[in-house]
């Protein structure tokens, strides 16, 4: 299939392009490079050893999006493009609502016009709010604490309404847990701008000596050791989950958790990183971070049952691959 991958130069999108090409699909990347670099596209090509189509466009711009649909025979869309920093979204709500919602509306509008009925959307476990773990797809969604989370819940709703109105439309809403790690080549991975918000990139930068000490946000949660528990998933497993969702997609709306189903605390992740890489991670316990929940992990059985997909790579592999990329990474 010819798959339009919006945000394909980004962290999860770039790994998914590799998984798509490996599975025999052709990829057309549309990315405005607002949070990525064009050299990532070159690295994707190095890894897959073939050409990949790339268009530097903003997917909120209908004319530019339509140009792509006119030039290629698109069979399906995977929509990654979006702004993703929960904390920043509180400061910049208009940018988040505009970018994340208008992109979804423009893409679906053009899809309808060109009869493209296969759509895969990047949602997030954040839509579960503070439900009891493990999170199951049919749980009632709880309000999230920031505009970013709201854009994911709203986009899910928009896509569901479109599928209800058009019986030919098929959409997968993929709720990601915490993607970490990198391609085993060490060529592509996660390279956030500035000081990372997320745990794994912070840990790798402490390991490299770019940052001094990891601050562990709270050790008084009702968890195994008091620190926050999350479902870390290797980004390549997540990428393969997209291929499985795309290939198995049938008419209507299908929601899948993409996680391992296993919770890991902050201190367990730090220990695993030290064990995997033989590098010490100095840390201090500080106050809880505003907006954090104690535990977040998936019930991952639906994706296994319906898509035949399970996350295969363990925490040690995630830590090893994340560190290999950080060691290689040059600004
Ligand atoms: P990323 O920032 O690395 O990738 C997103 C890409 O989209 C970037 O390359 C950026 O330049 C591009 N982009 C943004 N707005 C655009 C626009 N209007 N037009 C064209 N390109 C645009 O982020 P990621 O971690 O790869 O996340 C991909 C998707 O998955 C996002 O929608 C994000 O919200 C969602 N998600 C990510 C996580 C995570 O932990 N990384 C968790 C849950 C959901
Ligand atoms: C964060 C976002 C969420 C987003 C997800 C994936 C917030 C409040 N939530 O979730 O919307 O979908 O990233 O991108 O920003 N931790 C530390 N020290 C650090 C960093 C993190 O102790 O320097 C802890 C956190 O308290 C948490 C765990 O590590 O318990 C994971 O944090 P993080 O990687 O930021 O992911 P989430 O909190 O799950």
mmCIF file of C-alpha atoms and ligand atoms in Angstrom:
data_model
loop_
_atom_site.group_PDB
_atom_site.id
_atom_site.type_symbol
_atom_site.label_atom_id
_atom_site.label_comp_id
_atom_site.label_asym_id
_atom_site.label_seq_id
_atom_site.Cartn_x
_atom_site.Cartn_y
_atom_site.Cartn_z
ATOM 1 C CA UNK A 1 0.000 0.000 0.000
ATOM 2 C CA UNK A 2 0.987 3.656 -0.450
ATOM 3 C CA UNK A 3 0.851 5.136 3.016
ATOM 4 C CA UNK A 4 0.885 8.834 3.818
ATOM 5 C CA UNK A 5 2.727 9.239 7.110
ATOM 6 C CA UNK A 6 2.191 12.675 8.631
ATOM 7 C CA UNK A 7 4.873 13.549 11.159
ATOM 8 C CA UNK A 8 7.012 10.813 9.624
ATOM 9 C CA UNK A 9 10.273 12.631 10.383
ATOM 10 C CA UNK A 10 9.467 12.593 14.102
ATOM 11 C CA UNK A 11 10.354 10.082 16.783
ATOM 12 C CA UNK A 12 7.584 7.488 16.430
ATOM 13 C CA UNK A 13 6.840 8.306 12.784
ATOM 14 C CA UNK A 14 10.413 7.668 11.620
ATOM 15 C CA UNK A 15 10.498 4.222 13.243
ATOM 16 C CA UNK A 16 7.081 3.437 11.798
ATOM 17 C CA UNK A 17 8.281 4.366 8.286
ATOM 18 C CA UNK A 18 11.007 1.753 8.679
ATOM 19 C CA UNK A 19 8.510 -0.877 9.845
ATOM 20 C CA UNK A 20 6.190 -0.020 6.935
ATOM 21 C CA UNK A 21 8.916 -0.321 4.295
ATOM 22 C CA UNK A 22 10.123 -3.573 5.872
ATOM 23 C CA UNK A 23 6.561 -4.882 5.565
ATOM 24 C CA UNK A 24 6.534 -4.016 1.838
ATOM 25 C CA UNK A 25 4.655 -0.705 1.816
ATOM 26 C CA UNK A 26 5.607 2.575 0.147
ATOM 27 C CA UNK A 27 5.873 5.618 2.344
ATOM 28 C CA UNK A 28 5.107 9.269 1.663
ATOM 29 C CA UNK A 29 6.192 11.488 4.545
ATOM 30 C CA UNK A 30 4.513 14.851 5.170
ATOM 31 C CA UNK A 31 6.203 16.829 7.923
ATOM 32 C CA UNK A 32 6.767 20.537 8.549
ATOM 33 C CA UNK A 33 9.953 19.763 10.524
ATOM 34 C CA UNK A 34 8.711 21.865 13.457
ATOM 35 C CA UNK A 35 10.036 19.209 15.827
ATOM 36 C CA UNK A 36 12.324 17.153 13.607
ATOM 37 C CA UNK A 37 15.092 17.388 11.057
ATOM 38 C CA UNK A 38 15.260 16.527 7.357
ATOM 39 C CA UNK A 39 18.404 14.462 7.963
ATOM 40 C CA UNK A 40 16.213 11.951 9.800
ATOM 41 C CA UNK A 41 14.566 11.222 6.457
ATOM 42 C CA UNK A 42 18.022 10.516 4.976
ATOM 43 C CA UNK A 43 18.740 8.165 7.863
ATOM 44 C CA UNK A 44 15.471 6.325 7.307
ATOM 45 C CA UNK A 45 16.563 5.786 3.695
ATOM 46 C CA UNK A 46 19.990 4.559 4.866
ATOM 47 C CA UNK A 47 18.336 2.026 7.148
ATOM 48 C CA UNK A 48 15.766 0.700 4.666
ATOM 49 C CA UNK A 49 18.177 1.004 1.721
ATOM 50 C CA UNK A 50 15.570 2.525 -0.568
ATOM 51 C CA UNK A 51 13.981 5.851 -1.372
ATOM 52 C CA UNK A 52 11.253 7.427 0.681
ATOM 53 C CA UNK A 53 9.082 10.318 -0.561
ATOM 54 C CA UNK A 54 9.295 13.403 1.598
ATOM 55 C CA UNK A 55 7.235 16.602 1.479
ATOM 56 C CA UNK A 56 7.920 19.495 3.809
ATOM 57 C CA UNK A 57 4.373 20.706 4.322
ATOM 58 C CA UNK A 58 2.124 21.720 7.165
ATOM 59 C CA UNK A 59 -0.789 19.310 7.338
ATOM 60 C CA UNK A 60 -3.122 22.019 8.616
ATOM 61 C CA UNK A 61 -2.867 23.501 5.090
ATOM 62 C CA UNK A 62 -5.504 21.905 2.922
ATOM 63 C CA UNK A 63 -4.042 22.938 -0.436
ATOM 64 C CA UNK A 64 -0.689 21.365 0.406
ATOM 65 C CA UNK A 65 -2.299 18.177 1.690
ATOM 66 C CA UNK A 66 -4.482 17.894 -1.381
ATOM 67 C CA UNK A 67 -1.436 18.217 -3.627
ATOM 68 C CA UNK A 68 -0.097 14.990 -2.107
ATOM 69 C CA UNK A 69 -3.358 13.129 -2.651
ATOM 70 C CA UNK A 70 -3.381 14.310 -6.242
ATOM 71 C CA UNK A 71 0.204 13.171 -6.868
ATOM 72 C CA UNK A 72 0.076 9.761 -5.219
ATOM 73 C CA UNK A 73 -2.453 6.998 -5.139
ATOM 74 C CA UNK A 74 -2.804 7.027 -1.360
ATOM 75 C CA UNK A 75 -4.251 3.853 0.209
ATOM 76 C CA UNK A 76 -4.088 4.900 3.830
ATOM 77 C CA UNK A 77 -2.956 7.572 6.273
ATOM 78 C CA UNK A 78 -1.100 7.298 9.561
ATOM 79 C CA UNK A 79 -1.489 10.612 11.314
ATOM 80 C CA UNK A 80 1.364 11.302 13.767
ATOM 81 C CA UNK A 81 1.813 15.017 13.125
ATOM 82 C CA UNK A 82 1.026 17.015 16.206
ATOM 83 C CA UNK A 83 2.382 18.954 19.120
ATOM 84 C CA UNK A 84 2.962 16.693 22.095
ATOM 85 C CA UNK A 85 4.325 18.429 25.186
ATOM 86 C CA UNK A 86 1.629 18.279 27.860
ATOM 87 C CA UNK A 87 3.173 21.018 30.012
ATOM 88 C CA UNK A 88 3.726 23.382 27.080
ATOM 89 C CA UNK A 89 0.106 22.941 25.988
ATOM 90 C CA UNK A 90 -1.049 24.653 29.183
ATOM 91 C CA UNK A 91 0.984 27.731 28.181
ATOM 92 C CA UNK A 92 0.036 27.575 24.478
ATOM 93 C CA UNK A 93 -3.514 26.214 24.255
ATOM 94 C CA UNK A 94 -4.370 27.891 20.953
ATOM 95 C CA UNK A 95 -1.327 26.417 19.180
ATOM 96 C CA UNK A 96 -2.174 22.959 20.500
ATOM 97 C CA UNK A 97 -5.882 23.021 19.693
ATOM 98 C CA UNK A 98 -5.238 24.562 16.274
ATOM 99 C CA UNK A 99 -2.413 22.287 15.188
ATOM 100 C CA UNK A 100 -3.747 19.019 16.577
ATOM 101 C CA UNK A 101 -7.404 19.448 15.646
ATOM 102 C CA UNK A 102 -7.150 21.282 12.320
ATOM 103 C CA UNK A 103 -4.598 18.753 11.035
ATOM 104 C CA UNK A 104 -7.021 15.912 11.780
ATOM 105 C CA UNK A 105 -9.929 17.736 10.142
ATOM 106 C CA UNK A 106 -7.987 18.729 7.018
ATOM 107 C CA UNK A 107 -6.642 15.220 6.537
ATOM 108 C CA UNK A 108 -10.004 13.533 6.981
ATOM 109 C CA UNK A 109 -11.688 16.054 4.693
ATOM 110 C CA UNK A 110 -9.175 15.371 1.930
ATOM 111 C CA UNK A 111 -9.414 11.622 2.602
ATOM 112 C CA UNK A 112 -13.192 11.775 2.047
ATOM 113 C CA UNK A 113 -12.723 13.733 -1.170
ATOM 114 C CA UNK A 114 -10.249 11.188 -2.574
ATOM 115 C CA UNK A 115 -12.037 8.093 -1.255
ATOM 116 C CA UNK A 116 -9.240 7.141 1.148
ATOM 117 C CA UNK A 117 -10.913 5.188 3.935
ATOM 118 C CA UNK A 118 -8.020 3.777 5.951
ATOM 119 C CA UNK A 119 -6.912 6.053 8.779
ATOM 120 C CA UNK A 120 -4.676 5.367 11.775
ATOM 121 C CA UNK A 121 -4.482 7.962 14.521
ATOM 122 C CA UNK A 122 -1.862 8.566 17.234
ATOM 123 C CA UNK A 123 -3.777 8.856 20.449
ATOM 124 C CA UNK A 124 -2.417 8.588 23.967
ATOM 125 C CA UNK A 125 -3.024 6.782 27.234
ATOM 126 C CA UNK A 126 -3.486 10.258 28.651
ATOM 127 C CA UNK A 127 -7.182 10.027 27.597
ATOM 128 C CA UNK A 128 -7.760 7.531 30.454
ATOM 129 C CA UNK A 129 -6.966 10.237 33.009
ATOM 130 C CA UNK A 130 -6.755 8.841 36.527
ATOM 131 C CA UNK A 131 -8.767 5.644 35.945
ATOM 132 C CA UNK A 132 -7.784 2.476 37.822
ATOM 133 C CA UNK A 133 -4.986 0.476 36.196
ATOM 134 C CA UNK A 134 -4.736 -1.463 33.993
ATOM 135 C CA UNK A 135 -6.417 0.765 31.440
ATOM 136 C CA UNK A 136 -8.870 -1.063 29.187
ATOM 137 C CA UNK A 137 -10.111 0.337 25.859
ATOM 138 C CA UNK A 138 -13.796 0.360 26.853
ATOM 139 C CA UNK A 139 -13.267 2.397 30.041
ATOM 140 C CA UNK A 140 -15.039 5.713 30.267
ATOM 141 C CA UNK A 141 -12.496 8.399 29.382
ATOM 142 C CA UNK A 142 -11.762 10.879 32.168
ATOM 143 C CA UNK A 143 -10.928 14.540 31.683
ATOM 144 C CA UNK A 144 -7.244 15.105 31.164
ATOM 145 C CA UNK A 145 -5.368 17.843 32.980
ATOM 146 C CA UNK A 146 -4.070 19.751 29.933
ATOM 147 C CA UNK A 147 -5.044 20.955 26.427
ATOM 148 C CA UNK A 148 -2.754 18.365 24.808
ATOM 149 C CA UNK A 149 -4.765 15.526 26.331
ATOM 150 C CA UNK A 150 -7.991 17.230 25.308
ATOM 151 C CA UNK A 151 -6.843 17.391 21.677
ATOM 152 C CA UNK A 152 -6.368 13.615 21.712
ATOM 153 C CA UNK A 153 -9.804 12.953 23.235
ATOM 154 C CA UNK A 154 -11.431 15.424 20.808
ATOM 155 C CA UNK A 155 -9.666 13.960 17.775
ATOM 156 C CA UNK A 156 -10.874 10.500 18.809
ATOM 157 C CA UNK A 157 -14.405 11.891 18.956
ATOM 158 C CA UNK A 158 -14.130 13.615 15.561
ATOM 159 C CA UNK A 159 -12.851 10.439 13.911
ATOM 160 C CA UNK A 160 -15.582 8.374 15.550
ATOM 161 C CA UNK A 161 -18.263 10.750 14.267
ATOM 162 C CA UNK A 162 -16.824 10.568 10.747
ATOM 163 C CA UNK A 163 -16.871 6.769 10.858
ATOM 164 C CA UNK A 164 -20.469 6.850 12.115
ATOM 165 C CA UNK A 165 -21.455 9.068 9.201
ATOM 166 C CA UNK A 166 -19.509 7.178 6.531
ATOM 167 C CA UNK A 167 -19.878 3.378 6.639
ATOM 168 C CA UNK A 168 -16.858 2.970 4.337
ATOM 169 C CA UNK A 169 -14.455 4.771 6.696
ATOM 170 C CA UNK A 170 -12.180 2.644 8.874
ATOM 171 C CA UNK A 171 -10.140 4.137 11.659
ATOM 172 C CA UNK A 172 -7.778 2.794 14.311
ATOM 173 C CA UNK A 173 -7.355 4.938 17.412
ATOM 174 C CA UNK A 174 -4.047 3.840 18.889
ATOM 175 C CA UNK A 175 -3.501 4.787 22.512
ATOM 176 C CA UNK A 176 0.214 4.780 23.125
ATOM 177 C CA UNK A 177 1.752 4.223 26.499
ATOM 178 C CA UNK A 178 5.333 5.449 27.054
ATOM 179 C CA UNK A 179 7.468 4.942 23.947
ATOM 180 C CA UNK A 180 11.214 4.755 24.628
ATOM 181 C CA UNK A 181 14.329 3.348 22.955
ATOM 182 C CA UNK A 182 15.610 3.751 19.442
ATOM 183 C CA UNK A 183 16.396 1.843 16.267
ATOM 184 C CA UNK A 184 19.141 -0.706 16.925
ATOM 185 C CA UNK A 185 21.390 0.998 14.322
ATOM 186 C CA UNK A 186 21.695 3.967 16.690
ATOM 187 C CA UNK A 187 20.958 6.225 13.703
ATOM 188 C CA UNK A 188 17.521 7.446 14.709
ATOM 189 C CA UNK A 189 15.914 7.931 18.099
ATOM 190 C CA UNK A 190 14.420 10.568 20.342
ATOM 191 C CA UNK A 191 16.202 13.927 20.405
ATOM 192 C CA UNK A 192 14.048 16.428 22.269
ATOM 193 C CA UNK A 193 14.862 20.134 22.087
ATOM 194 C CA UNK A 194 16.170 21.649 25.322
ATOM 195 C CA UNK A 195 15.895 19.911 28.680
ATOM 196 C CA UNK A 196 13.813 16.750 28.290
ATOM 197 C CA UNK A 197 10.478 16.453 30.104
ATOM 198 C CA UNK A 198 10.265 12.710 29.764
ATOM 199 C CA UNK A 199 12.090 10.224 31.917
ATOM 200 C CA UNK A 200 14.145 8.149 29.462
ATOM 201 C CA UNK A 201 15.696 11.054 27.509
ATOM 202 C CA UNK A 202 16.485 12.724 30.830
ATOM 203 C CA UNK A 203 18.206 9.532 32.052
ATOM 204 C CA UNK A 204 20.269 9.179 28.858
ATOM 205 C CA UNK A 205 21.414 12.805 29.130
ATOM 206 C CA UNK A 206 22.457 12.256 32.756
ATOM 207 C CA UNK A 207 24.352 9.146 31.608
ATOM 208 C CA UNK A 208 26.122 11.235 28.969
ATOM 209 C CA UNK A 209 26.994 13.950 31.497
ATOM 210 C CA UNK A 210 24.880 16.614 29.747
ATOM 211 C CA UNK A 211 22.691 16.803 32.850
ATOM 212 C CA UNK A 212 23.951 16.280 36.361
ATOM 213 C CA UNK A 213 21.307 14.497 38.401
ATOM 214 C CA UNK A 214 17.954 12.898 37.679
ATOM 215 C CA UNK A 215 15.171 14.409 39.753
ATOM 216 C CA UNK A 216 12.718 11.679 40.735
ATOM 217 C CA UNK A 217 9.309 13.319 41.050
ATOM 218 C CA UNK A 218 7.934 11.888 44.312
ATOM 219 C CA UNK A 219 8.419 8.644 46.210
ATOM 220 C CA UNK A 220 5.177 8.607 48.161
ATOM 221 C CA UNK A 221 2.818 7.197 45.519
ATOM 222 C CA UNK A 222 0.919 3.977 46.284
ATOM 223 C CA UNK A 223 3.261 1.931 44.068
ATOM 224 C CA UNK A 224 5.898 -0.770 44.506
ATOM 225 C CA UNK A 225 8.587 1.673 45.729
ATOM 226 C CA UNK A 226 6.621 4.930 45.934
ATOM 227 C CA UNK A 227 7.783 6.272 42.550
ATOM 228 C CA UNK A 228 5.528 6.663 39.507
ATOM 229 C CA UNK A 229 4.740 3.557 37.477
ATOM 230 C CA UNK A 230 4.452 3.628 33.668
ATOM 231 C CA UNK A 231 4.173 1.170 30.792
ATOM 232 C CA UNK A 232 7.382 1.717 28.785
ATOM 233 C CA UNK A 233 7.234 0.294 25.271
ATOM 234 C CA UNK A 234 10.069 0.013 22.754
ATOM 235 C CA UNK A 235 9.430 2.431 19.892
ATOM 236 C CA UNK A 236 10.022 -0.358 17.337
ATOM 237 C CA UNK A 237 7.322 -2.489 18.957
ATOM 238 C CA UNK A 238 5.057 0.524 18.792
ATOM 239 C CA UNK A 239 5.984 1.008 15.129
ATOM 240 C CA UNK A 240 5.130 -2.626 14.362
ATOM 241 C CA UNK A 241 1.805 -2.115 16.152
ATOM 242 C CA UNK A 242 0.939 0.504 13.523
ATOM 243 C CA UNK A 243 1.610 -1.884 10.677
ATOM 244 C CA UNK A 244 -0.566 -4.517 12.362
ATOM 245 C CA UNK A 245 -3.371 -1.996 12.887
ATOM 246 C CA UNK A 246 -3.170 -0.734 9.309
ATOM 247 C CA UNK A 247 -3.156 -4.157 7.711
ATOM 248 C CA UNK A 248 -5.954 -5.586 9.857
ATOM 249 C CA UNK A 249 -8.176 -2.532 9.729
ATOM 250 C CA UNK A 250 -11.854 -3.199 8.981
ATOM 251 C CA UNK A 251 -14.759 -0.774 8.628
ATOM 252 C CA UNK A 252 -15.695 1.311 11.660
ATOM 253 C CA UNK A 253 -13.793 2.527 14.708
ATOM 254 C CA UNK A 254 -11.277 0.334 16.489
ATOM 255 C CA UNK A 255 -9.482 1.400 19.643
ATOM 256 C CA UNK A 256 -6.269 -0.312 20.722
ATOM 257 C CA UNK A 257 -3.901 0.159 23.602
ATOM 258 C CA UNK A 258 -0.312 -0.136 22.423
ATOM 259 C CA UNK A 259 1.613 -0.972 25.559
ATOM 260 C CA UNK A 260 3.343 -3.967 27.109
ATOM 261 C CA UNK A 261 0.812 -4.439 29.898
ATOM 262 C CA UNK A 262 3.624 -4.208 32.440
ATOM 263 C CA UNK A 263 4.214 -1.333 34.857
ATOM 264 C CA UNK A 264 7.730 -0.167 35.749
ATOM 265 C CA UNK A 265 8.573 2.365 38.461
ATOM 266 C CA UNK A 266 11.026 5.232 37.998
ATOM 267 C CA UNK A 267 13.589 3.523 40.230
ATOM 268 C CA UNK A 268 13.122 0.190 38.458
ATOM 269 C CA UNK A 269 13.831 1.929 35.153
ATOM 270 C CA UNK A 270 16.939 3.604 36.584
ATOM 271 C CA UNK A 271 18.183 0.228 37.875
ATOM 272 C CA UNK A 272 17.519 -1.444 34.527
ATOM 273 C CA UNK A 273 19.393 1.338 32.699
ATOM 274 C CA UNK A 274 22.417 0.972 34.999
ATOM 275 C CA UNK A 275 22.375 -2.800 34.585
ATOM 276 C CA UNK A 276 21.961 -2.702 30.794
ATOM 277 C CA UNK A 277 24.656 -0.112 30.172
ATOM 278 C CA UNK A 278 27.043 -0.223 33.125
ATOM 279 C CA UNK A 279 26.586 3.526 33.653
ATOM 280 C CA UNK A 280 25.604 5.071 37.005
ATOM 281 C CA UNK A 281 22.612 7.449 37.170
ATOM 282 C CA UNK A 282 22.836 9.795 40.171
ATOM 283 C CA UNK A 283 19.381 10.835 41.343
ATOM 284 C CA UNK A 284 17.586 12.753 44.063
ATOM 285 C CA UNK A 285 14.002 12.505 45.235
ATOM 286 C CA UNK A 286 12.090 15.761 44.815
ATOM 287 C CA UNK A 287 8.430 16.880 45.045
ATOM 288 C CA UNK A 288 5.767 15.257 42.908
ATOM 289 C CA UNK A 289 5.313 16.845 39.459
ATOM 290 C CA UNK A 290 2.020 18.654 39.038
ATOM 291 C CA UNK A 291 -0.440 16.689 36.895
ATOM 292 C CA UNK A 292 1.286 13.284 37.336
ATOM 293 C CA UNK A 293 -0.672 10.175 38.229
ATOM 294 C CA UNK A 294 0.666 7.272 40.309
ATOM 295 C CA UNK A 295 0.289 4.452 37.807
ATOM 296 C CA UNK A 296 -0.411 4.097 34.119
ATOM 297 C CA UNK A 297 -0.227 0.778 32.300
ATOM 298 C CA UNK A 298 -2.166 -0.999 29.631
ATOM 299 C CA UNK A 299 -4.386 -3.978 29.404
ATOM 300 C CA UNK A 300 -2.799 -5.009 26.107
ATOM 301 C CA UNK A 301 -4.942 -8.079 25.397
ATOM 302 C CA UNK A 302 -7.220 -6.549 22.740
ATOM 303 C CA UNK A 303 -4.372 -5.750 20.342
ATOM 304 C CA UNK A 304 -3.033 -9.266 20.805
ATOM 305 C CA UNK A 305 -6.432 -10.861 20.218
ATOM 306 C CA UNK A 306 -7.520 -8.774 17.234
ATOM 307 C CA UNK A 307 -4.246 -7.716 15.589
ATOM 308 C CA UNK A 308 -1.979 -10.582 16.631
ATOM 309 C CA UNK A 309 0.424 -7.933 17.928
ATOM 310 C CA UNK A 310 2.408 -8.028 21.164
ATOM 311 C CA UNK A 311 5.350 -5.931 22.333
ATOM 312 C CA UNK A 312 8.412 -8.198 22.176
ATOM 313 C CA UNK A 313 11.355 -6.086 23.369
ATOM 314 C CA UNK A 314 12.127 -5.980 27.102
ATOM 315 C CA UNK A 315 13.161 -3.112 29.361
ATOM 316 C CA UNK A 316 16.873 -3.943 29.107
ATOM 317 C CA UNK A 317 16.679 -3.715 25.299
ATOM 318 C CA UNK A 318 14.835 -0.392 25.574
ATOM 319 C CA UNK A 319 17.574 0.982 27.860
ATOM 320 C CA UNK A 320 20.402 -0.344 25.706
ATOM 321 C CA UNK A 321 18.956 1.075 22.489
ATOM 322 C CA UNK A 322 18.134 4.444 24.068
ATOM 323 C CA UNK A 323 21.714 4.747 25.322
ATOM 324 C CA UNK A 324 23.286 3.662 22.017
ATOM 325 C CA UNK A 325 21.404 6.441 20.232
ATOM 326 C CA UNK A 326 22.284 9.089 22.831
ATOM 327 C CA UNK A 327 25.991 8.128 22.681
ATOM 328 C CA UNK A 328 25.976 8.474 18.877
ATOM 329 C CA UNK A 329 23.826 11.565 18.771
ATOM 330 C CA UNK A 330 25.367 14.827 17.626
ATOM 331 C CA UNK A 331 23.384 18.094 17.709
HETATM 332 P P1 LIG B 1 7.524 14.145 17.398
HETATM 333 O O1 LIG B 1 7.389 15.569 17.792
HETATM 334 O O2 LIG B 1 8.860 13.531 17.398
HETATM 335 O O3 LIG B 1 6.877 13.925 15.957
HETATM 336 C C1 LIG B 1 5.794 14.675 15.469
HETATM 337 C C2 LIG B 1 6.179 15.175 14.090
HETATM 338 O O4 LIG B 1 5.084 15.918 13.556
HETATM 339 C C3 LIG B 1 7.389 16.089 14.076
HETATM 340 O O5 LIG B 1 8.316 15.631 13.112
HETATM 341 C C4 LIG B 1 6.835 17.459 13.701
HETATM 342 O O6 LIG B 1 7.767 18.217 12.958
HETATM 343 C C5 LIG B 1 5.603 17.084 12.911
HETATM 344 N N1 LIG B 1 4.507 18.062 12.905
HETATM 345 C C6 LIG B 1 3.910 18.670 13.957
HETATM 346 N N2 LIG B 1 2.920 19.460 13.539
HETATM 347 C C7 LIG B 1 2.871 19.345 12.182
HETATM 348 C C8 LIG B 1 2.060 19.912 11.169
HETATM 349 N N3 LIG B 1 1.062 20.756 11.463
HETATM 350 N N4 LIG B 1 2.295 19.563 9.884
HETATM 351 C C9 LIG B 1 3.284 18.705 9.565
HETATM 352 N N5 LIG B 1 4.088 18.146 10.477
HETATM 353 C C10 LIG B 1 3.882 18.452 11.769
HETATM 354 O O7 LIG B 1 6.512 13.315 18.334
HETATM 355 P P2 LIG B 1 6.336 11.749 18.523
HETATM 356 O O8 LIG B 1 6.798 11.396 19.880
HETATM 357 O O9 LIG B 1 6.881 11.012 17.370
HETATM 358 O O10 LIG B 1 4.753 11.646 18.544
HETATM 359 C C11 LIG B 1 4.000 11.366 17.378
HETATM 360 C C12 LIG B 1 2.520 11.391 17.728
HETATM 361 O O11 LIG B 1 2.270 10.462 18.779
HETATM 362 C C13 LIG B 1 2.028 12.739 18.235
HETATM 363 O O12 LIG B 1 0.725 12.972 17.735
HETATM 364 C C14 LIG B 1 1.990 12.559 19.738
HETATM 365 O O13 LIG B 1 1.035 13.389 20.348
HETATM 366 C C15 LIG B 1 1.595 11.088 19.851
HETATM 367 N N6 LIG B 1 2.018 10.502 21.126
HETATM 368 C C16 LIG B 1 3.330 10.528 21.497
HETATM 369 C C17 LIG B 1 3.721 9.967 22.714
HETATM 370 C C18 LIG B 1 5.167 10.003 23.152
HETATM 371 O O14 LIG B 1 5.423 9.722 24.318
HETATM 372 N N7 LIG B 1 6.129 10.291 22.311
HETATM 373 C C19 LIG B 1 2.771 9.377 23.545
HETATM 374 C C20 LIG B 1 1.441 9.347 23.145
HETATM 375 C C21 LIG B 1 1.071 9.909 21.908
HETATM 376 C C1 LIG B 2 4.160 12.505 30.039
HETATM 377 C C2 LIG B 2 3.027 13.482 29.788
HETATM 378 C C3 LIG B 2 1.952 12.778 28.965
HETATM 379 C C4 LIG B 2 2.554 12.213 27.674
HETATM 380 C C5 LIG B 2 3.709 11.276 28.044
HETATM 381 C C6 LIG B 2 4.416 10.703 26.856
HETATM 382 C C7 LIG B 2 2.999 15.044 31.681
HETATM 383 C C8 LIG B 2 2.332 15.418 32.959
HETATM 384 N N1 LIG B 2 2.508 13.934 31.061
HETATM 385 O O1 LIG B 2 3.632 11.407 30.721
HETATM 386 O O2 LIG B 2 0.900 13.660 28.648
HETATM 387 O O3 LIG B 2 1.573 11.481 26.940
HETATM 388 O O4 LIG B 2 4.666 12.023 28.809
HETATM 389 O O5 LIG B 2 5.058 11.707 26.125
HETATM 390 O O6 LIG B 2 3.914 15.700 31.229
HETATM 391 N N2 LIG B 2 9.883 11.405 35.961
HETATM 392 C C9 LIG B 2 10.824 11.723 36.908
HETATM 393 N N3 LIG B 2 11.806 12.607 36.574
HETATM 394 C C10 LIG B 2 11.894 13.180 35.350
HETATM 395 C C11 LIG B 2 10.922 12.839 34.375
HETATM 396 C C12 LIG B 2 9.927 11.964 34.718
HETATM 397 O O7 LIG B 2 10.763 11.224 38.030
HETATM 398 O O8 LIG B 2 12.808 14.001 35.126
HETATM 399 C C13 LIG B 2 8.829 10.418 36.300
HETATM 400 C C14 LIG B 2 7.415 10.959 36.209
HETATM 401 O O9 LIG B 2 7.014 11.521 37.420
HETATM 402 C C15 LIG B 2 6.635 9.684 35.845
HETATM 403 C C16 LIG B 2 7.630 8.866 35.015
HETATM 404 O O10 LIG B 2 8.921 9.375 35.348
HETATM 405 O O11 LIG B 2 6.316 8.957 37.004
HETATM 406 C C17 LIG B 2 7.427 9.004 33.512
HETATM 407 O O12 LIG B 2 7.395 10.382 33.172
HETATM 408 P P1 LIG B 2 7.312 10.889 31.652
HETATM 409 O O13 LIG B 2 8.362 10.222 30.861
HETATM 410 O O14 LIG B 2 7.293 12.371 31.696
HETATM 411 O O15 LIG B 2 5.920 10.325 31.116
HETATM 412 P P2 LIG B 2 4.439 10.480 31.702
HETATM 413 O O16 LIG B 2 4.416 11.118 33.026
HETATM 414 O O17 LIG B 2 3.797 9.149 31.607
#
